[in-house]
């Protein structure tokens, strides 16, 4: 079984003591790629360190909506510089969180725009977090408006990315029409353990129609444990639960889906020549 984890916070403090054991379990479960996204200055630095020590890991750097109001100009400059590192394959995670609103919405919007600008400048796809409160869709609507205003789906983005997705909707949450709208802009969609929660029933239909080359899976460890994984700390090996759910939703066999997931990962996050 071949697998990827396209979003896994091994840079979180909760993995500091035993990351080598976690990686050994991940490799035993068939994982060939893990993308470690930063969310603030410190976690971006730690993502780079991990990708340096473990060359089979990839890093991404950016600022999460929760931290939008907490990263100062010098912090952002450091992150923007790190974005050109050869171990960095994406920008983020960034996005909008209209559910918890840990940073004021105007700060989230400013932060999203500078992360998108950095994605366009570097040609590395943006990793987008997007959540609304239960039974609402204001976060998704605002994100779509921002992506359209930034010009995704055409112009300079097409020049910079060609056929590659210019962004990934990480830990998909939302309706079928929202999914179709982001696919129309050329984005990829990644599913996590969130898909198993109440209120996320549309995810099953979405998982069935996302084109294979734009379909990803992730754990978002240490968060969002799928059924069967320890709720105290999710780990990359548990991506197999979400992959099995996706395979079932698509009526595909798990081994074939796993190989397609590796291809989709490599097509979305190509490594620079120096590291390949
Ligand atoms: Zn995350």
PDB file of C-alpha atoms and ligand atoms in Angstrom:
ATOM      1  CA  UNK A   1       0.000   0.000   0.000  1.00  0.00           C
ATOM      2  CA  UNK A   2       1.434   3.355  -1.078  1.00  0.00           C
ATOM      3  CA  UNK A   3       0.265   6.474   0.775  1.00  0.00           C
ATOM      4  CA  UNK A   4       0.927  10.158   1.383  1.00  0.00           C
ATOM      5  CA  UNK A   5       0.036  12.563   4.155  1.00  0.00           C
ATOM      6  CA  UNK A   6      -0.332  15.932   2.452  1.00  0.00           C
ATOM      7  CA  UNK A   7      -0.741  17.886   5.711  1.00  0.00           C
ATOM      8  CA  UNK A   8       0.805  16.779   8.989  1.00  0.00           C
ATOM      9  CA  UNK A   9       2.095  19.054  11.754  1.00  0.00           C
ATOM     10  CA  UNK A  10       5.104  17.013  12.850  1.00  0.00           C
ATOM     11  CA  UNK A  11       6.483  20.439  13.780  1.00  0.00           C
ATOM     12  CA  UNK A  12       4.006  20.640  16.681  1.00  0.00           C
ATOM     13  CA  UNK A  13       5.415  20.380  20.213  1.00  0.00           C
ATOM     14  CA  UNK A  14       3.447  17.183  20.755  1.00  0.00           C
ATOM     15  CA  UNK A  15       5.786  15.343  18.338  1.00  0.00           C
ATOM     16  CA  UNK A  16       9.043  16.704  19.670  1.00  0.00           C
ATOM     17  CA  UNK A  17       9.822  13.771  21.995  1.00  0.00           C
ATOM     18  CA  UNK A  18       9.199  10.862  19.607  1.00  0.00           C
ATOM     19  CA  UNK A  19       9.092  12.081  16.004  1.00  0.00           C
ATOM     20  CA  UNK A  20      11.471   9.304  14.887  1.00  0.00           C
ATOM     21  CA  UNK A  21       9.075   6.625  16.205  1.00  0.00           C
ATOM     22  CA  UNK A  22       6.142   8.376  14.530  1.00  0.00           C
ATOM     23  CA  UNK A  23       8.005   8.431  11.213  1.00  0.00           C
ATOM     24  CA  UNK A  24       8.933   4.743  11.537  1.00  0.00           C
ATOM     25  CA  UNK A  25       5.250   3.853  12.024  1.00  0.00           C
ATOM     26  CA  UNK A  26       4.336   6.054   9.059  1.00  0.00           C
ATOM     27  CA  UNK A  27       6.837   4.309   6.793  1.00  0.00           C
ATOM     28  CA  UNK A  28       5.642   0.893   7.987  1.00  0.00           C
ATOM     29  CA  UNK A  29       2.112   1.957   6.947  1.00  0.00           C
ATOM     30  CA  UNK A  30       3.350   2.749   3.425  1.00  0.00           C
ATOM     31  CA  UNK A  31       3.706   6.505   3.581  1.00  0.00           C
ATOM     32  CA  UNK A  32       6.120   7.818   0.956  1.00  0.00           C
ATOM     33  CA  UNK A  33       5.554  11.561   1.350  1.00  0.00           C
ATOM     34  CA  UNK A  34       4.611  13.792   4.281  1.00  0.00           C
ATOM     35  CA  UNK A  35       4.137  17.529   3.943  1.00  0.00           C
ATOM     36  CA  UNK A  36       4.832  19.457   7.169  1.00  0.00           C
ATOM     37  CA  UNK A  37       3.132  22.875   7.089  1.00  0.00           C
ATOM     38  CA  UNK A  38       4.138  25.788   9.298  1.00  0.00           C
ATOM     39  CA  UNK A  39       1.599  28.165  10.810  1.00  0.00           C
ATOM     40  CA  UNK A  40       3.749  30.851  12.469  1.00  0.00           C
ATOM     41  CA  UNK A  41       7.424  31.834  12.642  1.00  0.00           C
ATOM     42  CA  UNK A  42       8.593  29.104  15.010  1.00  0.00           C
ATOM     43  CA  UNK A  43       6.649  26.271  13.360  1.00  0.00           C
ATOM     44  CA  UNK A  44       7.929  27.274   9.917  1.00  0.00           C
ATOM     45  CA  UNK A  45      11.505  27.095  11.202  1.00  0.00           C
ATOM     46  CA  UNK A  46      10.803  23.692  12.733  1.00  0.00           C
ATOM     47  CA  UNK A  47       9.257  22.425   9.458  1.00  0.00           C
ATOM     48  CA  UNK A  48      12.471  23.355   7.635  1.00  0.00           C
ATOM     49  CA  UNK A  49      14.582  21.611  10.292  1.00  0.00           C
ATOM     50  CA  UNK A  50      12.535  18.426   9.977  1.00  0.00           C
ATOM     51  CA  UNK A  51      12.789  18.397   6.160  1.00  0.00           C
ATOM     52  CA  UNK A  52      16.536  18.861   6.486  1.00  0.00           C
ATOM     53  CA  UNK A  53      16.977  15.955   8.915  1.00  0.00           C
ATOM     54  CA  UNK A  54      14.473  13.694   7.095  1.00  0.00           C
ATOM     55  CA  UNK A  55      14.868  14.298   3.351  1.00  0.00           C
ATOM     56  CA  UNK A  56      11.690  12.342   2.524  1.00  0.00           C
ATOM     57  CA  UNK A  57       9.623  15.040   4.265  1.00  0.00           C
ATOM     58  CA  UNK A  58       8.563  18.275   2.563  1.00  0.00           C
ATOM     59  CA  UNK A  59       7.995  21.637   4.271  1.00  0.00           C
ATOM     60  CA  UNK A  60       5.649  24.539   3.660  1.00  0.00           C
ATOM     61  CA  UNK A  61       5.845  27.998   5.189  1.00  0.00           C
ATOM     62  CA  UNK A  62       3.124  30.577   5.769  1.00  0.00           C
ATOM     63  CA  UNK A  63       0.818  32.073   8.375  1.00  0.00           C
ATOM     64  CA  UNK A  64      -2.393  30.442   9.603  1.00  0.00           C
ATOM     65  CA  UNK A  65      -5.523  32.573  10.020  1.00  0.00           C
ATOM     66  CA  UNK A  66      -5.377  31.931  13.784  1.00  0.00           C
ATOM     67  CA  UNK A  67      -1.951  33.640  13.839  1.00  0.00           C
ATOM     68  CA  UNK A  68      -2.754  36.367  11.318  1.00  0.00           C
ATOM     69  CA  UNK A  69      -2.654  39.145  13.919  1.00  0.00           C
ATOM     70  CA  UNK A  70       0.360  37.710  15.790  1.00  0.00           C
ATOM     71  CA  UNK A  71       3.099  37.611  13.138  1.00  0.00           C
ATOM     72  CA  UNK A  72       4.889  40.967  12.822  1.00  0.00           C
ATOM     73  CA  UNK A  73       6.590  42.439   9.743  1.00  0.00           C
ATOM     74  CA  UNK A  74      10.006  40.969  10.602  1.00  0.00           C
ATOM     75  CA  UNK A  75       8.442  37.548  11.181  1.00  0.00           C
ATOM     76  CA  UNK A  76       6.693  37.670   7.838  1.00  0.00           C
ATOM     77  CA  UNK A  77       9.888  38.725   6.055  1.00  0.00           C
ATOM     78  CA  UNK A  78      11.681  35.694   7.488  1.00  0.00           C
ATOM     79  CA  UNK A  79       8.890  33.392   6.317  1.00  0.00           C
ATOM     80  CA  UNK A  80       8.882  34.968   2.848  1.00  0.00           C
ATOM     81  CA  UNK A  81      12.660  34.437   2.611  1.00  0.00           C
ATOM     82  CA  UNK A  82      12.336  30.813   3.718  1.00  0.00           C
ATOM     83  CA  UNK A  83       9.735  30.237   0.989  1.00  0.00           C
ATOM     84  CA  UNK A  84      12.492  29.971  -1.614  1.00  0.00           C
ATOM     85  CA  UNK A  85      14.257  27.139   0.259  1.00  0.00           C
ATOM     86  CA  UNK A  86      14.453  23.960  -1.823  1.00  0.00           C
ATOM     87  CA  UNK A  87      12.730  21.921   0.914  1.00  0.00           C
ATOM     88  CA  UNK A  88       9.661  24.205   0.764  1.00  0.00           C
ATOM     89  CA  UNK A  89       7.072  22.899  -1.703  1.00  0.00           C
ATOM     90  CA  UNK A  90       4.069  25.082  -0.764  1.00  0.00           C
ATOM     91  CA  UNK A  91       2.953  28.297   0.964  1.00  0.00           C
ATOM     92  CA  UNK A  92       0.850  27.956   4.088  1.00  0.00           C
ATOM     93  CA  UNK A  93      -0.993  26.979   5.827  1.00  0.00           C
ATOM     94  CA  UNK A  94      -3.048  30.099   5.417  1.00  0.00           C
ATOM     95  CA  UNK A  95      -6.735  30.759   4.770  1.00  0.00           C
ATOM     96  CA  UNK A  96      -9.778  31.961   6.706  1.00  0.00           C
ATOM     97  CA  UNK A  97     -11.384  30.775   9.927  1.00  0.00           C
ATOM     98  CA  UNK A  98     -14.786  32.371  10.469  1.00  0.00           C
ATOM     99  CA  UNK A  99     -15.684  29.785  13.101  1.00  0.00           C
ATOM    100  CA  UNK A 100     -13.175  30.383  15.879  1.00  0.00           C
ATOM    101  CA  UNK A 101     -11.928  33.872  14.780  1.00  0.00           C
ATOM    102  CA  UNK A 102      -8.717  33.743  16.875  1.00  0.00           C
ATOM    103  CA  UNK A 103      -7.497  36.696  14.760  1.00  0.00           C
ATOM    104  CA  UNK A 104      -9.843  39.507  13.638  1.00  0.00           C
ATOM    105  CA  UNK A 105     -11.272  38.944  10.160  1.00  0.00           C
ATOM    106  CA  UNK A 106      -9.605  42.036   8.583  1.00  0.00           C
ATOM    107  CA  UNK A 107      -6.232  40.652   9.736  1.00  0.00           C
ATOM    108  CA  UNK A 108      -7.106  37.226   8.343  1.00  0.00           C
ATOM    109  CA  UNK A 109      -7.888  38.781   4.951  1.00  0.00           C
ATOM    110  CA  UNK A 110      -4.655  40.798   4.858  1.00  0.00           C
ATOM    111  CA  UNK A 111      -2.710  37.696   5.839  1.00  0.00           C
ATOM    112  CA  UNK A 112      -4.408  35.511   3.219  1.00  0.00           C
ATOM    113  CA  UNK A 113      -3.619  38.064   0.503  1.00  0.00           C
ATOM    114  CA  UNK A 114       0.086  38.221   1.315  1.00  0.00           C
ATOM    115  CA  UNK A 115       0.323  34.430   1.445  1.00  0.00           C
ATOM    116  CA  UNK A 116      -1.402  34.186  -1.956  1.00  0.00           C
ATOM    117  CA  UNK A 117       0.962  36.801  -3.371  1.00  0.00           C
ATOM    118  CA  UNK A 118       3.910  34.739  -2.107  1.00  0.00           C
ATOM    119  CA  UNK A 119       2.473  31.598  -3.730  1.00  0.00           C
ATOM    120  CA  UNK A 120       2.210  33.373  -7.061  1.00  0.00           C
ATOM    121  CA  UNK A 121       5.698  34.847  -6.724  1.00  0.00           C
ATOM    122  CA  UNK A 122       7.338  31.499  -5.877  1.00  0.00           C
ATOM    123  CA  UNK A 123       5.162  29.259  -8.062  1.00  0.00           C
ATOM    124  CA  UNK A 124       4.467  27.116  -4.972  1.00  0.00           C
ATOM    125  CA  UNK A 125       0.790  26.323  -4.276  1.00  0.00           C
ATOM    126  CA  UNK A 126      -1.033  27.927  -1.348  1.00  0.00           C
ATOM    127  CA  UNK A 127      -2.379  25.567   1.322  1.00  0.00           C
ATOM    128  CA  UNK A 128      -5.755  26.892   2.422  1.00  0.00           C
ATOM    129  CA  UNK A 129      -7.601  26.313   5.688  1.00  0.00           C
ATOM    130  CA  UNK A 130     -11.263  27.356   5.561  1.00  0.00           C
ATOM    131  CA  UNK A 131     -13.878  26.926   8.242  1.00  0.00           C
ATOM    132  CA  UNK A 132     -17.279  28.430   8.996  1.00  0.00           C
ATOM    133  CA  UNK A 133     -19.417  27.943  12.088  1.00  0.00           C
ATOM    134  CA  UNK A 134     -21.863  25.007  11.961  1.00  0.00           C
ATOM    135  CA  UNK A 135     -24.495  25.401   9.252  1.00  0.00           C
ATOM    136  CA  UNK A 136     -22.845  28.505   7.844  1.00  0.00           C
ATOM    137  CA  UNK A 137     -20.756  29.067   4.723  1.00  0.00           C
ATOM    138  CA  UNK A 138     -19.506  32.636   5.132  1.00  0.00           C
ATOM    139  CA  UNK A 139     -15.875  31.482   5.400  1.00  0.00           C
ATOM    140  CA  UNK A 140     -16.083  29.469   2.181  1.00  0.00           C
ATOM    141  CA  UNK A 141     -17.881  32.312   0.372  1.00  0.00           C
ATOM    142  CA  UNK A 142     -15.253  34.816   1.509  1.00  0.00           C
ATOM    143  CA  UNK A 143     -12.419  32.501   0.468  1.00  0.00           C
ATOM    144  CA  UNK A 144     -13.900  32.015  -2.999  1.00  0.00           C
ATOM    145  CA  UNK A 145     -14.271  35.786  -3.381  1.00  0.00           C
ATOM    146  CA  UNK A 146     -10.637  36.269  -2.350  1.00  0.00           C
ATOM    147  CA  UNK A 147      -9.370  33.599  -4.753  1.00  0.00           C
ATOM    148  CA  UNK A 148     -11.305  35.155  -7.625  1.00  0.00           C
ATOM    149  CA  UNK A 149     -10.124  38.665  -6.705  1.00  0.00           C
ATOM    150  CA  UNK A 150      -6.530  37.403  -6.628  1.00  0.00           C
ATOM    151  CA  UNK A 151      -7.009  36.065 -10.151  1.00  0.00           C
ATOM    152  CA  UNK A 152      -6.668  32.314  -9.569  1.00  0.00           C
ATOM    153  CA  UNK A 153      -7.803  30.284 -12.534  1.00  0.00           C
ATOM    154  CA  UNK A 154      -6.236  32.564 -15.131  1.00  0.00           C
ATOM    155  CA  UNK A 155      -3.657  35.185 -16.070  1.00  0.00           C
ATOM    156  CA  UNK A 156      -0.422  35.233 -14.104  1.00  0.00           C
ATOM    157  CA  UNK A 157      -1.416  32.129 -12.105  1.00  0.00           C
ATOM    158  CA  UNK A 158      -1.741  30.076 -15.277  1.00  0.00           C
ATOM    159  CA  UNK A 159       1.667  31.322 -16.414  1.00  0.00           C
ATOM    160  CA  UNK A 160       3.240  30.444 -13.038  1.00  0.00           C
ATOM    161  CA  UNK A 161       1.538  27.081 -12.457  1.00  0.00           C
ATOM    162  CA  UNK A 162       0.551  25.723 -15.871  1.00  0.00           C
ATOM    163  CA  UNK A 163      -1.551  22.603 -15.256  1.00  0.00           C
ATOM    164  CA  UNK A 164      -0.563  22.353 -11.578  1.00  0.00           C
ATOM    165  CA  UNK A 165      -3.052  23.368  -8.864  1.00  0.00           C
ATOM    166  CA  UNK A 166      -2.270  26.922  -7.671  1.00  0.00           C
ATOM    167  CA  UNK A 167      -3.701  26.059  -4.251  1.00  0.00           C
ATOM    168  CA  UNK A 168      -5.006  23.190  -2.133  1.00  0.00           C
ATOM    169  CA  UNK A 169      -8.146  23.210  -0.010  1.00  0.00           C
ATOM    170  CA  UNK A 170      -6.760  21.408   3.015  1.00  0.00           C
ATOM    171  CA  UNK A 171      -9.050  19.402   5.320  1.00  0.00           C
ATOM    172  CA  UNK A 172     -12.042  19.969   3.082  1.00  0.00           C
ATOM    173  CA  UNK A 173     -15.197  21.244   4.763  1.00  0.00           C
ATOM    174  CA  UNK A 174     -18.187  22.519   2.821  1.00  0.00           C
ATOM    175  CA  UNK A 175     -20.817  21.909   0.204  1.00  0.00           C
ATOM    176  CA  UNK A 176     -20.681  20.208  -3.191  1.00  0.00           C
ATOM    177  CA  UNK A 177     -21.125  23.516  -5.040  1.00  0.00           C
ATOM    178  CA  UNK A 178     -18.238  25.067  -3.075  1.00  0.00           C
ATOM    179  CA  UNK A 179     -16.086  22.087  -4.086  1.00  0.00           C
ATOM    180  CA  UNK A 180     -17.061  22.500  -7.738  1.00  0.00           C
ATOM    181  CA  UNK A 181     -16.262  26.216  -7.563  1.00  0.00           C
ATOM    182  CA  UNK A 182     -12.736  25.639  -6.217  1.00  0.00           C
ATOM    183  CA  UNK A 183     -12.143  22.874  -8.773  1.00  0.00           C
ATOM    184  CA  UNK A 184     -13.201  25.333 -11.497  1.00  0.00           C
ATOM    185  CA  UNK A 185     -10.377  27.604 -10.284  1.00  0.00           C
ATOM    186  CA  UNK A 186      -7.963  24.698 -10.726  1.00  0.00           C
ATOM    187  CA  UNK A 187      -7.473  23.893  -7.036  1.00  0.00           C
ATOM    188  CA  UNK A 188      -6.789  20.499  -5.450  1.00  0.00           C
ATOM    189  CA  UNK A 189      -8.890  19.158  -2.553  1.00  0.00           C
ATOM    190  CA  UNK A 190      -7.496  17.258   0.432  1.00  0.00           C
ATOM    191  CA  UNK A 191      -9.598  15.182   2.855  1.00  0.00           C
ATOM    192  CA  UNK A 192      -8.848  14.595   6.529  1.00  0.00           C
ATOM    193  CA  UNK A 193     -10.570  13.011   9.523  1.00  0.00           C
ATOM    194  CA  UNK A 194     -12.889  16.012   9.505  1.00  0.00           C
ATOM    195  CA  UNK A 195     -14.868  14.227   6.770  1.00  0.00           C
ATOM    196  CA  UNK A 196     -16.160  11.744   9.364  1.00  0.00           C
ATOM    197  CA  UNK A 197     -17.748  14.391  11.574  1.00  0.00           C
ATOM    198  CA  UNK A 198     -21.401  15.381  11.751  1.00  0.00           C
ATOM    199  CA  UNK A 199     -22.239  18.254   9.418  1.00  0.00           C
ATOM    200  CA  UNK A 200     -19.612  17.187   6.848  1.00  0.00           C
ATOM    201  CA  UNK A 201     -21.839  14.721   4.970  1.00  0.00           C
ATOM    202  CA  UNK A 202     -21.290  16.464   1.598  1.00  0.00           C
ATOM    203  CA  UNK A 203     -17.646  15.379   1.720  1.00  0.00           C
ATOM    204  CA  UNK A 204     -18.564  11.875   0.606  1.00  0.00           C
ATOM    205  CA  UNK A 205     -20.066  13.116  -2.689  1.00  0.00           C
ATOM    206  CA  UNK A 206     -17.180  15.527  -3.168  1.00  0.00           C
ATOM    207  CA  UNK A 207     -14.641  12.726  -2.652  1.00  0.00           C
ATOM    208  CA  UNK A 208     -16.384  10.826  -5.455  1.00  0.00           C
ATOM    209  CA  UNK A 209     -16.082  13.594  -8.047  1.00  0.00           C
ATOM    210  CA  UNK A 210     -12.690  15.265  -7.461  1.00  0.00           C
ATOM    211  CA  UNK A 211     -10.440  14.402 -10.452  1.00  0.00           C
ATOM    212  CA  UNK A 212      -7.727  11.917  -9.435  1.00  0.00           C
ATOM    213  CA  UNK A 213      -4.868  14.290 -10.219  1.00  0.00           C
ATOM    214  CA  UNK A 214      -6.335  16.873  -7.827  1.00  0.00           C
ATOM    215  CA  UNK A 215      -7.267  14.545  -4.980  1.00  0.00           C
ATOM    216  CA  UNK A 216      -5.192  14.403  -1.792  1.00  0.00           C
ATOM    217  CA  UNK A 217      -5.511  12.953   1.706  1.00  0.00           C
ATOM    218  CA  UNK A 218      -4.031  14.093   4.981  1.00  0.00           C
ATOM    219  CA  UNK A 219      -4.230  13.653   8.724  1.00  0.00           C
ATOM    220  CA  UNK A 220      -3.710  17.258   9.941  1.00  0.00           C
ATOM    221  CA  UNK A 221      -1.939  15.528  12.855  1.00  0.00           C
ATOM    222  CA  UNK A 222      -1.969  15.987  15.802  1.00  0.00           C
ATOM    223  CA  UNK A 223      -5.569  17.070  15.186  1.00  0.00           C
ATOM    224  CA  UNK A 224      -8.676  15.571  13.517  1.00  0.00           C
ATOM    225  CA  UNK A 225      -8.189  11.904  14.399  1.00  0.00           C
ATOM    226  CA  UNK A 226     -10.315   9.693  12.111  1.00  0.00           C
ATOM    227  CA  UNK A 227     -12.342   6.820  13.635  1.00  0.00           C
ATOM    228  CA  UNK A 228      -9.955   4.274  15.149  1.00  0.00           C
ATOM    229  CA  UNK A 229      -7.064   6.681  15.684  1.00  0.00           C
ATOM    230  CA  UNK A 230      -6.207   7.847  19.211  1.00  0.00           C
ATOM    231  CA  UNK A 231      -8.130  11.048  19.872  1.00  0.00           C
ATOM    232  CA  UNK A 232      -5.314  12.300  22.097  1.00  0.00           C
ATOM    233  CA  UNK A 233      -2.873  12.619  19.183  1.00  0.00           C
ATOM    234  CA  UNK A 234      -3.451  11.796  15.542  1.00  0.00           C
ATOM    235  CA  UNK A 235      -0.434  10.464  13.604  1.00  0.00           C
ATOM    236  CA  UNK A 236       0.423  10.185   9.903  1.00  0.00           C
ATOM    237  CA  UNK A 237      -0.082   6.375   9.807  1.00  0.00           C
ATOM    238  CA  UNK A 238      -3.828   6.970  10.356  1.00  0.00           C
ATOM    239  CA  UNK A 239      -4.126   8.568   6.923  1.00  0.00           C
ATOM    240  CA  UNK A 240      -4.936   5.008   5.799  1.00  0.00           C
ATOM    241  CA  UNK A 241      -8.387   5.329   7.436  1.00  0.00           C
ATOM    242  CA  UNK A 242      -9.238   8.421   5.407  1.00  0.00           C
ATOM    243  CA  UNK A 243      -7.723   6.896   2.252  1.00  0.00           C
ATOM    244  CA  UNK A 244      -9.928   3.808   2.699  1.00  0.00           C
ATOM    245  CA  UNK A 245     -12.984   6.052   3.103  1.00  0.00           C
ATOM    246  CA  UNK A 246     -12.085   7.938  -0.102  1.00  0.00           C
ATOM    247  CA  UNK A 247     -11.556   4.668  -2.001  1.00  0.00           C
ATOM    248  CA  UNK A 248     -14.963   3.437  -0.875  1.00  0.00           C
ATOM    249  CA  UNK A 249     -16.648   6.726  -1.829  1.00  0.00           C
ATOM    250  CA  UNK A 250     -15.104   6.468  -5.309  1.00  0.00           C
ATOM    251  CA  UNK A 251     -15.692   2.733  -5.726  1.00  0.00           C
ATOM    252  CA  UNK A 252     -11.954   2.201  -6.246  1.00  0.00           C
ATOM    253  CA  UNK A 253      -9.601  -0.341  -4.761  1.00  0.00           C
ATOM    254  CA  UNK A 254      -7.332   0.990  -2.062  1.00  0.00           C
ATOM    255  CA  UNK A 255      -4.029   0.034  -3.685  1.00  0.00           C
ATOM    256  CA  UNK A 256      -4.925   1.793  -6.931  1.00  0.00           C
ATOM    257  CA  UNK A 257      -6.099   4.859  -5.073  1.00  0.00           C
ATOM    258  CA  UNK A 258      -2.886   4.934  -3.015  1.00  0.00           C
ATOM    259  CA  UNK A 259      -0.735   4.992  -6.147  1.00  0.00           C
ATOM    260  CA  UNK A 260      -2.911   7.784  -7.579  1.00  0.00           C
ATOM    261  CA  UNK A 261      -2.529   9.761  -4.344  1.00  0.00           C
ATOM    262  CA  UNK A 262       1.261   9.599  -4.605  1.00  0.00           C
ATOM    263  CA  UNK A 263       1.058  10.811  -8.223  1.00  0.00           C
ATOM    264  CA  UNK A 264      -1.323  13.640  -7.276  1.00  0.00           C
ATOM    265  CA  UNK A 265       1.004  14.687  -4.451  1.00  0.00           C
ATOM    266  CA  UNK A 266       4.025  14.782  -6.777  1.00  0.00           C
ATOM    267  CA  UNK A 267       2.062  16.678  -9.419  1.00  0.00           C
ATOM    268  CA  UNK A 268       0.857  19.247  -6.886  1.00  0.00           C
ATOM    269  CA  UNK A 269       4.073  19.652  -4.894  1.00  0.00           C
ATOM    270  CA  UNK A 270       6.948  18.999  -7.315  1.00  0.00           C
ATOM    271  CA  UNK A 271      10.361  18.974  -5.669  1.00  0.00           C
ATOM    272  CA  UNK A 272      13.041  21.303  -6.922  1.00  0.00           C
ATOM    273  CA  UNK A 273      15.844  19.721  -8.909  1.00  0.00           C
ATOM    274  CA  UNK A 274      18.289  20.162  -6.028  1.00  0.00           C
ATOM    275  CA  UNK A 275      16.350  17.822  -3.735  1.00  0.00           C
ATOM    276  CA  UNK A 276      14.635  15.469  -6.188  1.00  0.00           C
TER     277      UNK A 276
HETATM  278 ZN1  LIG B   1      -3.119  22.283   9.620  1.00  0.00          ZN
END
